[in-house]
PDB file of C-alpha atoms in Angstrom:
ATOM      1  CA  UNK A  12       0.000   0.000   0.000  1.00  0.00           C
ATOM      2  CA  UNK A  13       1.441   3.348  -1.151  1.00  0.00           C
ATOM      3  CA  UNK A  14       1.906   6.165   1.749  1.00  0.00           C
ATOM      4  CA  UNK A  15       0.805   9.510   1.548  1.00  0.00           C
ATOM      5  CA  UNK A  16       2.166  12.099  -0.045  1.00  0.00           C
ATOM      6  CA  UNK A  17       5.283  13.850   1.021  1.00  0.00           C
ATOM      7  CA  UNK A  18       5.043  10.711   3.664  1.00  0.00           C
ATOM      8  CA  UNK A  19       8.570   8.438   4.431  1.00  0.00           C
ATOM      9  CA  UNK A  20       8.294   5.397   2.531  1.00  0.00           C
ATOM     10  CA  UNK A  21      10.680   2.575   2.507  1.00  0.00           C
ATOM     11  CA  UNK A  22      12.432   1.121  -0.576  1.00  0.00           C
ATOM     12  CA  UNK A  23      12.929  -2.459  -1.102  1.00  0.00           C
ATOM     13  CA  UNK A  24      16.633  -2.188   0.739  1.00  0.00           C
ATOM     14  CA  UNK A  25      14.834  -0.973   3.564  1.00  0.00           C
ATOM     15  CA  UNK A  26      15.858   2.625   2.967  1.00  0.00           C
ATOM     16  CA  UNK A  27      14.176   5.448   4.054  1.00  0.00           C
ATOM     17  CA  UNK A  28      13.011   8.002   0.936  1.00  0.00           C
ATOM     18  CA  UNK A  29      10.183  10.984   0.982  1.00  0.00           C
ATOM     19  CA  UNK A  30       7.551  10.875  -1.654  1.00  0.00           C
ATOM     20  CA  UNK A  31       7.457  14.282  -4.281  1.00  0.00           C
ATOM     21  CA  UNK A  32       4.874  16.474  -3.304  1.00  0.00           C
ATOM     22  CA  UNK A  33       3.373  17.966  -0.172  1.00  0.00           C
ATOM     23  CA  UNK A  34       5.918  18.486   2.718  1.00  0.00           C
ATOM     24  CA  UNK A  35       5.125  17.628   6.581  1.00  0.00           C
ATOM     25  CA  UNK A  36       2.731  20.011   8.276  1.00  0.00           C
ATOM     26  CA  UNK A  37       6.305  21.361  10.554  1.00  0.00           C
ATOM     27  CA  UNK A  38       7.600  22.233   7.099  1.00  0.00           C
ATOM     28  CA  UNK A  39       4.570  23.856   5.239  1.00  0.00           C
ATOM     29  CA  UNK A  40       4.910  27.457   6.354  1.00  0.00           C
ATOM     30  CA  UNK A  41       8.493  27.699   6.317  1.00  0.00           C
ATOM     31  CA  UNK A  42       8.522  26.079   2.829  1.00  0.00           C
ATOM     32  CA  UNK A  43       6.202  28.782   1.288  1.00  0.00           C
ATOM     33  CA  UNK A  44       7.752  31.703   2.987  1.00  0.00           C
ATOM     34  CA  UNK A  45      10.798  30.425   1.692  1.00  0.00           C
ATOM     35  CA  UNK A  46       9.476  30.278  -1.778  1.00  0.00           C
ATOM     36  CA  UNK A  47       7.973  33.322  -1.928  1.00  0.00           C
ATOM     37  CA  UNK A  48      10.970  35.280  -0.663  1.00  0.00           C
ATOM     38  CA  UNK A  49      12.683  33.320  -3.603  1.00  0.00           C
ATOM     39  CA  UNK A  50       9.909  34.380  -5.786  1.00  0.00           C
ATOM     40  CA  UNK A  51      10.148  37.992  -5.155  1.00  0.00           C
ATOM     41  CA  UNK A  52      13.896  38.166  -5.567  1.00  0.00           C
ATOM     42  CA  UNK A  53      13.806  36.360  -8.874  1.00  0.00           C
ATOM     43  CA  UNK A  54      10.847  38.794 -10.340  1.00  0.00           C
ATOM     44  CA  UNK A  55      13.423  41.546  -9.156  1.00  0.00           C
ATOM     45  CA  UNK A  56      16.646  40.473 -10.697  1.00  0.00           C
ATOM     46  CA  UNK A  57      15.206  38.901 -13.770  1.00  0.00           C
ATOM     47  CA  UNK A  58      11.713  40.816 -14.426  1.00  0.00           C
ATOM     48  CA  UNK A  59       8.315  38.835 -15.136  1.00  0.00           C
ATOM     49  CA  UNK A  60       9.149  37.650 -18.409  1.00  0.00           C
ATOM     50  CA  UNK A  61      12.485  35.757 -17.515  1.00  0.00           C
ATOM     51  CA  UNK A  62      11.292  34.214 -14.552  1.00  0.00           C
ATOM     52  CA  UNK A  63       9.854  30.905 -14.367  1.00  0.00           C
ATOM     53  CA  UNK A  64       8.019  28.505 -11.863  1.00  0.00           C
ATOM     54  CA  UNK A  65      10.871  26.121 -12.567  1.00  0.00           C
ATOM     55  CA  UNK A  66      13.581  28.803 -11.830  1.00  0.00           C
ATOM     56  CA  UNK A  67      11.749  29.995  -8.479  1.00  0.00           C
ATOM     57  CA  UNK A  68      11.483  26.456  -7.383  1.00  0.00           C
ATOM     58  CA  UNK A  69      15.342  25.945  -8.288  1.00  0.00           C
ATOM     59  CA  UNK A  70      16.633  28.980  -6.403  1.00  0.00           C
ATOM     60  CA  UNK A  71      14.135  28.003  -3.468  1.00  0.00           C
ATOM     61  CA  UNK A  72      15.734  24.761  -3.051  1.00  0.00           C
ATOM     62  CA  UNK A  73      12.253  22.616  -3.773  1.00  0.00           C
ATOM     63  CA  UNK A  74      10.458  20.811  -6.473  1.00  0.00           C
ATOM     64  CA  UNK A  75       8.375  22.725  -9.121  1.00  0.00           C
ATOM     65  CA  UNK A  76       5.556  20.800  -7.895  1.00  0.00           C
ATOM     66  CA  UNK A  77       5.472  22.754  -4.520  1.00  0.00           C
ATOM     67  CA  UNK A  78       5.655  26.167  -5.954  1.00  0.00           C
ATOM     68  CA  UNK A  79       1.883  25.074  -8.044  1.00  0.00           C
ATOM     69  CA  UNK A  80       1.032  22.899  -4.702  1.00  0.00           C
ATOM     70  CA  UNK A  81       0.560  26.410  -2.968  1.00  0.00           C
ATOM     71  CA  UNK A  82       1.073  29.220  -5.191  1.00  0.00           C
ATOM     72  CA  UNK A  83      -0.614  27.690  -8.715  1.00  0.00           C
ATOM     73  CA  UNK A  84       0.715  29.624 -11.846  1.00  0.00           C
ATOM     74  CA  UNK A  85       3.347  31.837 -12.149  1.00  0.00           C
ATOM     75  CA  UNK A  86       0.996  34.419 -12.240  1.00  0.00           C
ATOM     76  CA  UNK A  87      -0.907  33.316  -8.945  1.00  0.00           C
ATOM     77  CA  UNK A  88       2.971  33.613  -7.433  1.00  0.00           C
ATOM     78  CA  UNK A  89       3.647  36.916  -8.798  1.00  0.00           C
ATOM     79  CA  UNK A  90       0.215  38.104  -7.216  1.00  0.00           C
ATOM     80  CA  UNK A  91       1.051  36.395  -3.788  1.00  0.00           C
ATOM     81  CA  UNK A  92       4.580  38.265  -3.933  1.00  0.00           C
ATOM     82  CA  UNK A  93       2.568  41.741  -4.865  1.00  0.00           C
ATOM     83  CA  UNK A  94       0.140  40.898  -1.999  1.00  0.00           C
ATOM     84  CA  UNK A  95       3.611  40.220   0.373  1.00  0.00           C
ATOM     85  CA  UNK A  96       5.589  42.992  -0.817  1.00  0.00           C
ATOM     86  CA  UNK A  97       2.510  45.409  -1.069  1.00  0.00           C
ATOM     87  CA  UNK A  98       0.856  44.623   2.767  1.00  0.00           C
ATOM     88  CA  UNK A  99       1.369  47.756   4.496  1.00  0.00           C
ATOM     89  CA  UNK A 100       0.069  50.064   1.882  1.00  0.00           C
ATOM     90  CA  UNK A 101      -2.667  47.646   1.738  1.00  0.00           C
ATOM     91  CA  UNK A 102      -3.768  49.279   5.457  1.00  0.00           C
ATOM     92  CA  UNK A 103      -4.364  52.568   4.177  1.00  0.00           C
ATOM     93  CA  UNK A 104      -8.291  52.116   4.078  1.00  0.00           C
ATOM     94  CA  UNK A 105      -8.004  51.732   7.803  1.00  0.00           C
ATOM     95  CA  UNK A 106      -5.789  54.055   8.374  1.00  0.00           C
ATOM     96  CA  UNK A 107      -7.056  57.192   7.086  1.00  0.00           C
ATOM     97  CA  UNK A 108     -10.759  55.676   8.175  1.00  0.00           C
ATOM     98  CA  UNK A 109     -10.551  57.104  11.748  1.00  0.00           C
ATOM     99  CA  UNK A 110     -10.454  61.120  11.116  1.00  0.00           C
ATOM    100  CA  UNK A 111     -12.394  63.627   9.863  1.00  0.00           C
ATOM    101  CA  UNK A 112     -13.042  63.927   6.348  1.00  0.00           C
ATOM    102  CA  UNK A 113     -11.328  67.224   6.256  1.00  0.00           C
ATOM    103  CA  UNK A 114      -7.801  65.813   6.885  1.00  0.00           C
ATOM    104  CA  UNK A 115      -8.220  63.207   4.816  1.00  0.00           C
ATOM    105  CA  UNK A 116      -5.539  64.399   2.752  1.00  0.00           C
ATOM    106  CA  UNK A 117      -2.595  64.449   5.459  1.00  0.00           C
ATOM    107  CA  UNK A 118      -3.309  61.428   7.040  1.00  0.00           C
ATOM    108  CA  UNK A 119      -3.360  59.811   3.368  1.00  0.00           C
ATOM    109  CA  UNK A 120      -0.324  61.417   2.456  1.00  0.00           C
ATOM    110  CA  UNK A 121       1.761  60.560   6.413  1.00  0.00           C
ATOM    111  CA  UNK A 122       0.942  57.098   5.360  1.00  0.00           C
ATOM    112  CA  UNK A 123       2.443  56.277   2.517  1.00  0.00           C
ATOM    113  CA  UNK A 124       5.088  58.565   2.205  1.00  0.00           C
ATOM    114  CA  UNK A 125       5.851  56.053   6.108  1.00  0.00           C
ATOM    115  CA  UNK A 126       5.782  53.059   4.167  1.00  0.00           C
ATOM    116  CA  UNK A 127       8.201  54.714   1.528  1.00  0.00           C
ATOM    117  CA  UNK A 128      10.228  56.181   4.212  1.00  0.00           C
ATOM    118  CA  UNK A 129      10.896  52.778   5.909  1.00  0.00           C
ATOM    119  CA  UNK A 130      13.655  50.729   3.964  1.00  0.00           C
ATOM    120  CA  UNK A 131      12.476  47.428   5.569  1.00  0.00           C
ATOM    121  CA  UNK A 132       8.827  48.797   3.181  1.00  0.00           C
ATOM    122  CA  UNK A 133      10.585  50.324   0.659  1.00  0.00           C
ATOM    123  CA  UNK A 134      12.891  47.539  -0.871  1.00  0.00           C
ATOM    124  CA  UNK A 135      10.375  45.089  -1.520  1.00  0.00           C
ATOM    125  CA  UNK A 136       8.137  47.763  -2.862  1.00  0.00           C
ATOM    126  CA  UNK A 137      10.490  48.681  -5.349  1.00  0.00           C
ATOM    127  CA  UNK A 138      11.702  44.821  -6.343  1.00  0.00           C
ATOM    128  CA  UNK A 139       8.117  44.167  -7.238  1.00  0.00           C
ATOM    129  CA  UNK A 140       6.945  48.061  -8.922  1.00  0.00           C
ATOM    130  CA  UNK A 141      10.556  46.823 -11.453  1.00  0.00           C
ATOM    131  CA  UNK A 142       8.689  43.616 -12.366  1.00  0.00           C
ATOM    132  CA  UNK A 143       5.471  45.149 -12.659  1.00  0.00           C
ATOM    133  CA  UNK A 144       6.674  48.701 -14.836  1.00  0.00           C
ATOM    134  CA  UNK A 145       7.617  46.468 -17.793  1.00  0.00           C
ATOM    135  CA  UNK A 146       5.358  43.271 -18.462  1.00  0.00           C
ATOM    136  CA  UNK A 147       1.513  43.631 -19.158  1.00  0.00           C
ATOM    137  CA  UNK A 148       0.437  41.027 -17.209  1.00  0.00           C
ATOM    138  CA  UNK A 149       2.606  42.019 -13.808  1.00  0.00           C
ATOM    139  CA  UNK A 150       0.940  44.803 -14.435  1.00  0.00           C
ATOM    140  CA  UNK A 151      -2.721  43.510 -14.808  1.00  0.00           C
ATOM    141  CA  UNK A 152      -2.051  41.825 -11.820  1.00  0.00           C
ATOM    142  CA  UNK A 153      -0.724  44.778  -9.602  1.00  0.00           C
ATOM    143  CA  UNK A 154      -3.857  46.954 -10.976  1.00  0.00           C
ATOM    144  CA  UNK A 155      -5.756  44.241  -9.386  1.00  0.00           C
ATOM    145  CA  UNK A 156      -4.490  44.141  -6.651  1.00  0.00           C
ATOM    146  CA  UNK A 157      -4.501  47.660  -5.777  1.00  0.00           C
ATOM    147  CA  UNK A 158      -7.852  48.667  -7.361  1.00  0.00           C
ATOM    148  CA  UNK A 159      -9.587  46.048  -4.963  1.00  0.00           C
ATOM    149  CA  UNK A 160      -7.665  46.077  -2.147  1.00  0.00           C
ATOM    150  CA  UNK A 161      -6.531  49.980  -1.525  1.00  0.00           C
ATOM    151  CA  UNK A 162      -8.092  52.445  -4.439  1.00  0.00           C
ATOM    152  CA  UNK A 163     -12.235  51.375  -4.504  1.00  0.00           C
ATOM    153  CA  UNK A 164     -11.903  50.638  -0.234  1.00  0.00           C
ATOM    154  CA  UNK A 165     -10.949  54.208  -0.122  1.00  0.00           C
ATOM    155  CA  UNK A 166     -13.335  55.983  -2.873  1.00  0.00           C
ATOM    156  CA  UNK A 167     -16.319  54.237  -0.728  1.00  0.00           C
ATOM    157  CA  UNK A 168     -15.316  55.623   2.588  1.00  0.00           C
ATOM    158  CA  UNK A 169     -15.327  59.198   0.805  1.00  0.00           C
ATOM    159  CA  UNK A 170     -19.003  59.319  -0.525  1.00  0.00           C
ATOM    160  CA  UNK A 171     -18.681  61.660  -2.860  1.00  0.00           C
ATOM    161  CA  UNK A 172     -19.496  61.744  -7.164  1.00  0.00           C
ATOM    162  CA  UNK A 173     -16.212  60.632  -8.800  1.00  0.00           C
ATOM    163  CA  UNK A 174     -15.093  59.143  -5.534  1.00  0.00           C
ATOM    164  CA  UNK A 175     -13.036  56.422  -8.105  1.00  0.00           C
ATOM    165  CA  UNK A 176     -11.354  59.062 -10.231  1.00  0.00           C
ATOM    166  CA  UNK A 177     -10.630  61.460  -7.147  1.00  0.00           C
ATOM    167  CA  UNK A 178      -8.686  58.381  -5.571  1.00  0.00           C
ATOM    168  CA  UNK A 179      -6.886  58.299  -8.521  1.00  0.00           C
ATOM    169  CA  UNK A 180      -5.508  61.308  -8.533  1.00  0.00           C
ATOM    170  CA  UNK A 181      -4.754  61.170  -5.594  1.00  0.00           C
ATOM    171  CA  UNK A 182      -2.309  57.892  -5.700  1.00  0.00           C
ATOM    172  CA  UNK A 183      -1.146  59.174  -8.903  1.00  0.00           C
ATOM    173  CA  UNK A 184       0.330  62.159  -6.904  1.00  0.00           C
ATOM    174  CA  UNK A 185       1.533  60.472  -4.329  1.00  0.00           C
ATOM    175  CA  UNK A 186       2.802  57.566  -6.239  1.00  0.00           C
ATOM    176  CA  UNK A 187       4.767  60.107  -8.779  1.00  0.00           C
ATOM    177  CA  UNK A 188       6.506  61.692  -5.706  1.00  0.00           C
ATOM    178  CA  UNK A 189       7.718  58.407  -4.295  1.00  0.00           C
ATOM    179  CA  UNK A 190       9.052  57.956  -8.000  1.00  0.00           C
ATOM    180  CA  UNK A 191      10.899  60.568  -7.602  1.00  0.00           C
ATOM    181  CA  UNK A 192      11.854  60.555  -4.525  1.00  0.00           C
ATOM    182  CA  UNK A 193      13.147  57.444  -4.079  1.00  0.00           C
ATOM    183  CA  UNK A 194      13.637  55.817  -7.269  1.00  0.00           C
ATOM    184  CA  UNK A 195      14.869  58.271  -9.444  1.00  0.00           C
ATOM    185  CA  UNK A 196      16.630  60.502  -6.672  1.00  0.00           C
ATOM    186  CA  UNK A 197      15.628  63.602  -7.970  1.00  0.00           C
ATOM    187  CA  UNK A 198      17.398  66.432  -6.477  1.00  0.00           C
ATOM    188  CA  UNK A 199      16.142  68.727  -4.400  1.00  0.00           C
ATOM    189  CA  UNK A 200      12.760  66.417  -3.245  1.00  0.00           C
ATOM    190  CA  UNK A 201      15.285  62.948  -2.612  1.00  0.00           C
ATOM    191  CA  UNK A 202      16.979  64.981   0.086  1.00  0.00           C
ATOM    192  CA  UNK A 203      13.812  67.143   1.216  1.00  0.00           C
ATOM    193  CA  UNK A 204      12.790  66.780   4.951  1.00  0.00           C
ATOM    194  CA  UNK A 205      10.000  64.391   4.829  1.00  0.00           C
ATOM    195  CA  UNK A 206       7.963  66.890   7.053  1.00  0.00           C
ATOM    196  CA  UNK A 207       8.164  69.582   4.306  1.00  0.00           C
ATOM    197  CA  UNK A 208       6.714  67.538   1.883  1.00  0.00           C
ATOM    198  CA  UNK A 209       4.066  66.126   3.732  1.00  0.00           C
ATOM    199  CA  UNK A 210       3.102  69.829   4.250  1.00  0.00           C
ATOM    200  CA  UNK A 211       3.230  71.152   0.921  1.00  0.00           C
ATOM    201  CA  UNK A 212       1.518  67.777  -0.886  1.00  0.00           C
ATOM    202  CA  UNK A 213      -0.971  66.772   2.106  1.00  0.00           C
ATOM    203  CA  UNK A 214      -3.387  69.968   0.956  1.00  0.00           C
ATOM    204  CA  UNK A 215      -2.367  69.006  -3.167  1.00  0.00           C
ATOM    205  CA  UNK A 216      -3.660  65.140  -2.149  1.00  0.00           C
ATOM    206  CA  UNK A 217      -6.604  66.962  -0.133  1.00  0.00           C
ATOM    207  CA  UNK A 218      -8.161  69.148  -3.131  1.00  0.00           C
ATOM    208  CA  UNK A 219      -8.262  65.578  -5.183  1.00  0.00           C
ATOM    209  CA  UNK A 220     -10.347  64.095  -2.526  1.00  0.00           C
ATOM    210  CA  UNK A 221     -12.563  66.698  -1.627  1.00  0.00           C
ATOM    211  CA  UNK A 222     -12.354  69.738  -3.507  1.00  0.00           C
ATOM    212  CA  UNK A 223     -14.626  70.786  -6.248  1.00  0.00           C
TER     213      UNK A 223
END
């Protein structure tokens, strides 16, 4: 009778072997932590296009077979990694949900320009956005990703007619200054005190919300 999956099974010399497949339960999370950090750094250093399920599994030290066991299709992985890589802007719903509408605007803007600010935030933020910037489907999937999970969560806490499109705007400013900022370097706004520009784009970010 054949064992389960990922179960020791003996051969006919009495060795001990492990079935392909599943891991034990002890391994599980470790095993798909470790293959999504993998994941992530091989959509970094190669882009969407030159990585593959087979490479990811490789550089993770498992079987390809693991990688669709929890992840699926290289698509599903790149998704999980955005998801990973992408979590703390993911809270901004909540956190610019307890304020007034009014200061909307700053508490938007403190937000993400903190999760830009942080460089444990920022790196995988920018390994993923590289992956993303030049492939159409990386890209469908970010879009995805942050028009469920950030952009529409936010236009229904404003209430207001072209909630969507004011959102928009809004991230587009704010995402455009982290460009700049951090990616490109851009001289004086890479060095600026992050205090100034929280006061001088906070009311910019505000008008998209709320103004006319």
């Amino acid at each position: 009778m054949s064992g389960e999956a990922g179960a020791p099974v003996s051969d006919a010399g009495g060795a001990t072997t492990r079935r392909r497949g599943r891991p034990p339960r002890t391994e599980s999370a470790g095993t798909r932590d470790r293959i999504l950090t993998t994941a992530r750094e091989e959509f970094s250093e190669r882009g969407y296009e030159k990585t593959s399920v087979r490479g990811i599994a490789k550089a993770a030290g498992v079987d390809p077979a693991l990688v669709h066991h929890y992840f699926g299709t290289k698509e599903q992985v790149f998704a999980a990694a955005v998801e990973v890589a992408f979590a703390p802007a993911l809270e901004v719903p909540g956190a610019i949900a307890d304020g007034p509408l009014a200061e909307v605007g700053e508490r938007l803007t403190r937000f993400i320009l903190g999760v830009w600010e942080n460089p444990a935030t920022r790196t995988p933020l920018l390994a993923i956005l590289r992956s993303a910037v030049n492939n159409e489907t990386a890209a469908a999937v970010f879009r995805r990703l942050i028009a469920d999970q950030v952009l529409y969560r936010v236009a229904a806490q404003l209430d207001l007619p072209d909630a969507e499109l004011r959102v928009e705007l809004a991230a587009a400013q704010l995402v455009g200054c982290a460009m700049l900022r951090y990616v490109v370097k851009l001289e004086p706004l890479a060095s600026a005190d992050a205090e100034q520009i929280v006061a001088r784009l906070a009311p910019v970010v505000q008008g998209h919300l709320t103004g006319p």
